[in-house]
Coordinates of C-alpha atoms in Angstrom, one line a residue:
M1 CA 75.5 86.2 48.9
E2 CA 74.1 85.7 51.6
K3 CA 71.8 88.7 53.0
P4 CA 72.3 90.2 56.3
L5 CA 70.5 89.8 59.7
N6 CA 69.0 92.9 60.4
L7 CA 66.7 93.0 63.7
I8 CA 64.7 96.0 65.5
I9 CA 64.6 95.5 69.1
L10 CA 61.3 97.3 70.3
G11 CA 59.3 97.5 73.6
P12 CA 58.2 99.3 76.6
Q13 CA 61.0 101.6 78.5
G14 CA 62.0 98.7 80.9
S15 CA 61.4 95.7 78.6
G16 CA 64.9 95.3 78.2
K17 CA 65.7 96.4 75.1
G18 CA 69.3 97.6 75.3
T19 CA 70.0 94.1 77.5
Q20 CA 69.2 92.2 74.3
A21 CA 70.0 94.3 71.5
A22 CA 73.8 93.7 73.0
L23 CA 73.1 90.3 73.5
L24 CA 72.1 89.9 69.5
Q25 CA 74.8 92.1 68.5
K26 CA 77.7 90.1 70.1
R27 CA 75.8 86.4 69.3
F28 CA 75.9 87.4 65.5
D29 CA 78.7 89.7 65.6
A30 CA 76.4 92.6 64.0
A31 CA 76.7 96.5 64.1
Y32 CA 74.5 98.0 66.8
F33 CA 72.3 101.4 67.1
G34 CA 70.3 102.9 69.3
A35 CA 67.8 105.4 68.9
G36 CA 67.9 106.6 72.7
D37 CA 71.8 106.7 72.9
A38 CA 71.8 108.9 70.2
L39 CA 69.8 111.0 70.9
R40 CA 70.5 111.3 74.7
E41 CA 74.3 111.9 73.4
I42 CA 72.9 114.7 71.5
A43 CA 70.9 116.0 74.0
K44 CA 74.2 116.6 76.1
T45 CA 75.6 119.1 73.9
D46 CA 75.8 123.0 74.3
T47 CA 73.9 123.3 70.8
A48 CA 70.3 124.6 69.6
L49 CA 70.0 121.0 68.3
G50 CA 71.2 119.3 71.7
R51 CA 69.2 122.1 73.8
K52 CA 65.9 121.2 71.8
V53 CA 66.4 117.1 72.2
H54 CA 67.1 117.9 76.1
Q55 CA 64.1 119.9 76.5
T56 CA 61.9 117.3 74.7
I57 CA 63.0 114.1 76.1
N58 CA 64.3 114.6 79.3
V59 CA 62.0 117.8 80.4
E60 CA 58.9 117.2 78.5
G61 CA 59.6 113.2 78.5
K62 CA 58.2 113.4 74.8
L63 CA 59.6 111.9 71.5
V64 CA 61.7 114.3 68.8
E65 CA 60.3 114.6 65.5
P66 CA 60.0 112.0 63.3
E67 CA 61.9 113.0 60.6
L68 CA 64.7 114.0 63.0
I69 CA 65.1 110.9 64.8
S70 CA 64.8 109.1 61.2
E71 CA 67.7 111.0 59.8
V72 CA 70.0 110.4 62.7
V73 CA 69.2 106.8 62.3
R74 CA 69.7 106.6 58.3
E75 CA 72.9 108.3 58.2
K76 CA 74.3 105.6 61.0
I77 CA 72.7 102.6 58.9
L78 CA 74.7 104.1 56.0
T79 CA 77.8 103.3 57.9
V80 CA 77.5 100.1 58.7
P81 CA 78.6 97.6 55.4
R82 CA 76.0 95.9 53.7
E83 CA 76.7 92.4 54.7
Q84 CA 77.5 93.1 58.0
N85 CA 74.2 92.4 60.7
L86 CA 72.5 94.8 61.6
V87 CA 70.2 95.1 65.5
I88 CA 68.7 98.4 65.8
D89 CA 67.4 99.5 69.3
S90 CA 64.1 101.3 69.7
Y91 CA 63.6 102.9 66.1
P92 CA 60.7 102.8 64.9
R93 CA 58.6 104.1 67.6
S94 CA 55.4 105.4 65.9
L95 CA 53.6 104.7 62.6
E96 CA 55.0 108.1 61.0
Q97 CA 58.6 107.0 61.7
Y98 CA 57.9 103.3 60.1
E99 CA 56.7 105.0 57.1
L100 CA 59.9 107.3 57.0
F101 CA 61.9 104.1 58.0
R102 CA 60.4 101.9 55.3
Q103 CA 61.0 104.4 52.4
F104 CA 64.6 104.6 53.4
W105 CA 65.0 101.3 54.2
S106 CA 64.2 99.7 50.9
D107 CA 66.6 101.9 49.2
M108 CA 68.9 100.2 51.1
N109 CA 69.0 96.9 49.5
R110 CA 69.7 95.3 53.3
G111 CA 66.9 92.9 52.6
P112 CA 64.3 91.7 55.0
Y113 CA 64.3 92.9 58.8
T114 CA 62.5 91.2 61.8
V115 CA 60.8 93.0 64.7
V116 CA 62.1 91.4 68.5
F117 CA 58.9 92.8 70.3
L118 CA 59.4 92.6 73.6
E119 CA 56.1 92.5 75.8
L120 CA 55.8 93.7 79.4
S121 CA 53.2 95.0 82.1
E122 CA 53.4 98.7 82.7
E123 CA 53.3 97.7 86.5
E124 CA 56.8 95.6 86.0
A125 CA 58.2 98.2 83.7
V126 CA 57.6 101.2 86.0
K127 CA 58.9 99.2 88.8
R128 CA 62.1 97.9 86.4
L129 CA 62.4 101.9 85.7
M130 CA 62.4 103.3 89.0
Q131 CA 65.2 101.1 90.1
R132 CA 67.2 102.2 87.5
K133 CA 67.8 105.6 89.1
R134 CA 68.5 107.2 85.1
L135 CA 68.5 110.9 85.1
D136 CA 65.2 111.0 83.0
D137 CA 63.5 108.8 85.1
T138 CA 61.5 109.8 87.6
E139 CA 58.2 108.2 88.0
E140 CA 56.3 111.3 86.1
A141 CA 58.2 110.8 83.1
I142 CA 58.2 107.2 83.0
R143 CA 54.5 107.4 83.0
Q144 CA 54.4 110.0 80.3
R145 CA 56.9 107.5 78.6
L146 CA 55.0 104.5 78.8
A147 CA 52.0 106.2 77.8
L148 CA 53.5 107.4 74.5
F149 CA 54.9 104.3 74.0
N150 CA 50.5 103.1 74.3
S151 CA 49.4 105.6 72.1
L152 CA 52.3 105.4 69.6
T153 CA 54.2 102.6 69.3
L154 CA 52.0 100.0 69.7
P155 CA 49.7 101.1 66.5
M156 CA 52.8 100.9 64.5
I157 CA 54.0 96.8 66.3
R158 CA 50.0 96.0 65.3
Q159 CA 50.3 97.3 61.3
M160 CA 54.0 95.1 61.4
E161 CA 52.4 92.3 62.7
M162 CA 50.1 92.5 60.2
A163 CA 52.7 92.5 57.9
D164 CA 54.4 89.6 59.6
E165 CA 57.7 91.7 60.6
V166 CA 57.1 90.9 64.3
I167 CA 58.1 88.2 66.6
C168 CA 56.6 88.8 70.2
V169 CA 58.7 87.6 73.1
N170 CA 57.7 87.8 77.0
G171 CA 59.9 90.4 78.5
L172 CA 59.4 89.1 82.3
P173 CA 61.9 85.9 82.6
S174 CA 65.3 86.3 83.4
I175 CA 67.6 87.8 80.7
E176 CA 69.3 84.3 79.7
Q177 CA 65.2 83.4 79.4
V178 CA 64.2 86.1 77.2
H179 CA 67.3 86.1 74.7
Q180 CA 66.7 81.6 74.2
E181 CA 63.5 82.5 73.4
I182 CA 64.1 85.2 70.9
L183 CA 66.8 82.8 69.1
A184 CA 64.3 79.9 69.0
K185 CA 61.9 82.6 67.3
L186 CA 64.8 83.8 64.9
K187 CA 65.2 80.1 63.8

């Protein structure tokens, strides 16, 4: 049996991760899981966990604990049949999350995964995010999230590159051009 296509979409906020993940999900008839979407849903709930997640991501502009998001992602992946293609949006996002991911991924027997890294300048990311008008998109929160990306996620991506798990794609061109570059590099 052929192993499924497992894709992880990473990049700074505003790089088009969600858009490209949706296009790849459709193209490959894949299950989709967005870590940010899951956390935003949890943050809306009036529970202790919901309030904690809301405070962390919406007020402080920080990442939740690696164990929490890793458990959420692991549980979601377990619901996907092993033979089905999978697109994961925005996870892992730190070296600690990456280590947790590698531990549970190897136990799942889903085969290899490929990381699609959408590269985008900070200036362009801020410009795009200010136009998006999402609740957590104040300029201060945007700059905080980009600083977190640079300090936590980029070092992880560099480590993934050393393991030859990453394809880098320029996130600046049009949605369709970025999508075509991803497809070409996946071949």
